[in-house]
Amino acid sequence: MMTTAKICGLSTPATLDAAIRHGASHVGFVFFPASPRHVTFAKAAELAARVPGHVAKVGVFVDPEDEMLEQAVESAALDVLQLHKVTPARAAAIRAKFGIETWVAVAVRTRGDLDAAYGFAGIADRILYDAKTPDSAALPGGMGLRFDWDLLDGFKHPLPWALSGGLDPANVAEAIRRTGAALIDVSSGVESAPGTKDETKIAAFLKAVATR
């Protein structure tokens, strides 16, 4: 089975181009001002114009208001909405309003955390399993944290899913072999500093995904 990869938190033309050139299936733009990866609507529009049709544009949001979603969808012509910290009811309302493929992040630290995915069956198009950040953290992801992949053993996924959290060029092949993930999501693992993507690391990560 082929595994594809999303490079998330892109904010410059050079790193976006690198992600596309080396085979990313999805590119992610973060619309969350507290994040070092946040992009303005104008910057998102500039970047989105560089993305070819075969690569999906993902907007990443944390408990967003409709106004932010509207502006982001319009500016970046988004193909996917990735939602963090939303309830099933809110996710359903967003998907109904915008009619765009919708992913919901489920934060994982224990086996019991996975059960939250069942609440989004029939609502979301995909679940993104990400490492749960500390309660005091300002960000819901992008901190390089990894959860125990063994927690996924035998879990009956209610929806198509993606793996995120603490992935990098050195461990992504193992992650795919261990979990069978069909889609991999990376942000901090291909950075030289928080919010600063590294073209060499992007290339190495995507090569590891393709050749694992």
Tab-separated table of C-alpha atoms in Angstrom, residues 23-164:
chain	number	residue	atom	x	y	z
A	23	GLY	CA	6.193	14.430	-3.714
A	24	ALA	CA	3.912	15.671	-0.920
A	25	SER	CA	0.283	14.739	-1.547
A	26	HIS	CA	-0.981	17.510	0.756
A	27	VAL	CA	0.388	20.866	1.889
A	28	GLY	CA	-0.841	22.528	5.054
A	29	PHE	CA	-1.361	26.183	5.917
A	30	VAL	CA	-1.909	27.069	9.572
A	31	PHE	CA	-4.501	29.706	10.421
A	32	PHE	CA	-3.885	30.102	14.138
A	33	PRO	CA	-2.218	33.334	15.322
A	34	ALA	CA	-0.607	31.719	18.378
A	35	SER	CA	1.393	29.365	16.162
A	36	PRO	CA	4.840	30.248	14.769
A	37	ARG	CA	3.540	28.711	11.525
A	38	HIS	CA	0.545	31.034	11.215
A	39	VAL	CA	-0.025	32.584	7.792
A	40	THR	CA	-2.145	35.591	6.941
A	41	PHE	CA	-4.914	35.291	4.389
A	42	ALA	CA	-2.834	37.299	1.915
A	43	LYS	CA	0.196	35.022	2.390
A	44	ALA	CA	-2.006	31.943	2.083
A	45	ALA	CA	-3.382	33.233	-1.208
A	46	GLU	CA	0.149	33.818	-2.497
A	47	LEU	CA	1.246	30.326	-1.534
A	48	ALA	CA	-1.913	28.589	-2.727
A	49	ALA	CA	-1.433	30.021	-6.194
A	50	ARG	CA	1.777	27.965	-6.461
A	51	VAL	CA	0.109	24.623	-5.676
A	52	PRO	CA	-0.667	22.366	-8.656
A	53	GLY	CA	-4.013	20.660	-8.934
A	54	HIS	CA	-2.764	17.210	-7.950
A	55	VAL	CA	-1.653	18.457	-4.494
A	56	ALA	CA	-4.371	19.130	-1.916
A	57	LYS	CA	-4.355	22.372	0.067
A	58	VAL	CA	-5.205	21.858	3.745
A	59	GLY	CA	-6.185	24.655	6.103
A	60	VAL	CA	-5.395	23.957	9.759
A	61	PHE	CA	-7.631	25.552	12.396
A	62	VAL	CA	-8.099	25.476	16.166
A	63	ASP	CA	-11.749	25.835	17.271
A	64	PRO	CA	-12.333	28.348	14.449
A	65	GLU	CA	-15.131	30.821	13.959
A	66	ASP	CA	-17.032	30.741	10.670
A	67	GLU	CA	-15.591	34.105	9.635
A	68	MET	CA	-12.020	32.799	9.792
A	69	LEU	CA	-12.981	29.688	7.861
A	70	GLU	CA	-14.722	31.739	5.190
A	71	GLN	CA	-11.750	34.028	4.681
A	72	ALA	CA	-9.273	31.153	4.621
A	73	VAL	CA	-11.303	29.073	2.183
A	74	GLU	CA	-11.727	32.058	-0.109
A	75	SER	CA	-8.114	33.216	0.021
A	76	ALA	CA	-6.412	29.823	-0.332
A	77	ALA	CA	-9.047	27.848	-2.283
A	78	LEU	CA	-8.721	25.112	0.336
A	79	ASP	CA	-9.445	21.487	-0.499
A	80	VAL	CA	-9.482	20.263	3.104
A	81	LEU	CA	-10.356	21.730	6.506
A	82	GLN	CA	-8.305	20.238	9.372
A	83	LEU	CA	-9.961	20.979	12.697
A	84	HIS	CA	-8.410	20.821	16.157
A	85	LYS	CA	-10.306	21.106	19.434
A	86	VAL	CA	-13.809	20.866	17.981
A	87	THR	CA	-16.805	18.872	19.155
A	88	PRO	CA	-18.615	16.474	16.828
A	89	ALA	CA	-21.521	18.920	16.638
A	90	ARG	CA	-19.248	21.784	15.616
A	91	ALA	CA	-17.412	19.642	13.064
A	92	ALA	CA	-20.736	18.580	11.567
A	93	ALA	CA	-21.880	22.186	11.310
A	94	ILE	CA	-18.645	23.254	9.612
A	95	ARG	CA	-18.753	20.399	7.115
A	96	ALA	CA	-22.406	21.108	6.316
A	97	LYS	CA	-21.758	24.824	5.821
A	98	PHE	CA	-18.636	24.605	3.687
A	99	GLY	CA	-19.069	21.288	1.875
A	100	ILE	CA	-15.326	20.689	1.949
A	101	GLU	CA	-13.472	17.520	2.958
A	102	THR	CA	-13.091	17.732	6.727
A	103	TRP	CA	-10.486	16.154	8.975
A	104	VAL	CA	-10.674	16.166	12.749
A	105	ALA	CA	-7.631	15.819	15.002
A	106	VAL	CA	-7.868	13.418	17.928
A	107	ALA	CA	-5.222	14.049	20.582
A	108	VAL	CA	-3.732	10.798	21.897
A	109	ARG	CA	-1.857	9.948	25.063
A	110	THR	CA	-3.677	6.790	26.209
A	111	ARG	CA	-5.620	4.017	24.491
A	112	GLY	CA	-8.832	5.524	25.778
A	113	ASP	CA	-8.125	8.760	23.919
A	114	LEU	CA	-8.571	6.920	20.612
A	115	ASP	CA	-12.245	6.352	21.392
A	116	ALA	CA	-12.949	10.024	20.647
A	117	ALA	CA	-12.652	9.092	16.979
A	118	TYR	CA	-15.964	7.216	17.143
A	119	GLY	CA	-17.780	10.456	17.889
A	120	PHE	CA	-16.856	11.754	14.433
A	121	ALA	CA	-18.077	8.740	12.432
A	122	GLY	CA	-20.438	9.986	9.749
A	123	ILE	CA	-19.268	13.559	10.395
A	124	ALA	CA	-15.605	13.847	9.425
A	125	ASP	CA	-13.916	12.450	6.331
A	126	ARG	CA	-10.693	11.565	8.139
A	127	ILE	CA	-9.288	11.364	11.653
A	128	LEU	CA	-5.808	12.726	12.337
A	129	TYR	CA	-4.264	10.996	15.351
A	130	ASP	CA	-1.848	13.448	16.952
A	131	ALA	CA	0.102	13.434	20.200
A	132	LYS	CA	-1.718	15.106	23.073
A	133	THR	CA	0.135	18.187	24.251
A	134	PRO	CA	0.386	19.166	27.924
A	135	ASP	CA	-2.666	20.958	29.318
A	136	SER	CA	-0.553	24.086	29.778
A	137	ALA	CA	0.637	24.157	26.147
A	138	ALA	CA	-0.404	27.084	23.982
A	139	LEU	CA	-0.510	24.925	20.862
A	140	PRO	CA	-2.503	21.737	20.178
A	141	GLY	CA	0.237	20.306	17.965
A	142	GLY	CA	3.454	21.053	16.107
A	143	MET	CA	5.556	20.517	19.217
A	144	GLY	CA	7.396	17.408	18.107
A	145	LEU	CA	5.634	15.153	20.598
A	146	ARG	CA	5.003	11.523	19.739
A	147	PHE	CA	2.476	9.112	21.183
A	148	ASP	CA	2.996	5.376	21.631
A	149	TRP	CA	2.196	3.812	18.250
A	150	ASP	CA	1.418	0.526	20.005
A	151	LEU	CA	-1.841	2.122	21.142
A	152	LEU	CA	-3.144	1.747	17.583
A	153	ASP	CA	-2.699	-2.046	17.608
A	154	GLY	CA	-6.054	-3.722	17.036
A	155	PHE	CA	-7.998	-0.458	17.143
A	156	LYS	CA	-11.014	-0.475	14.846
A	157	HIS	CA	-10.792	2.846	13.058
A	158	PRO	CA	-14.210	4.344	12.329
A	159	LEU	CA	-12.867	6.467	9.471
A	160	PRO	CA	-9.875	6.806	7.163
A	161	TRP	CA	-7.036	8.162	9.252
A	162	ALA	CA	-3.640	9.832	9.260
A	163	LEU	CA	-0.730	9.662	11.686
A	164	SER	CA	0.885	12.761	13.160
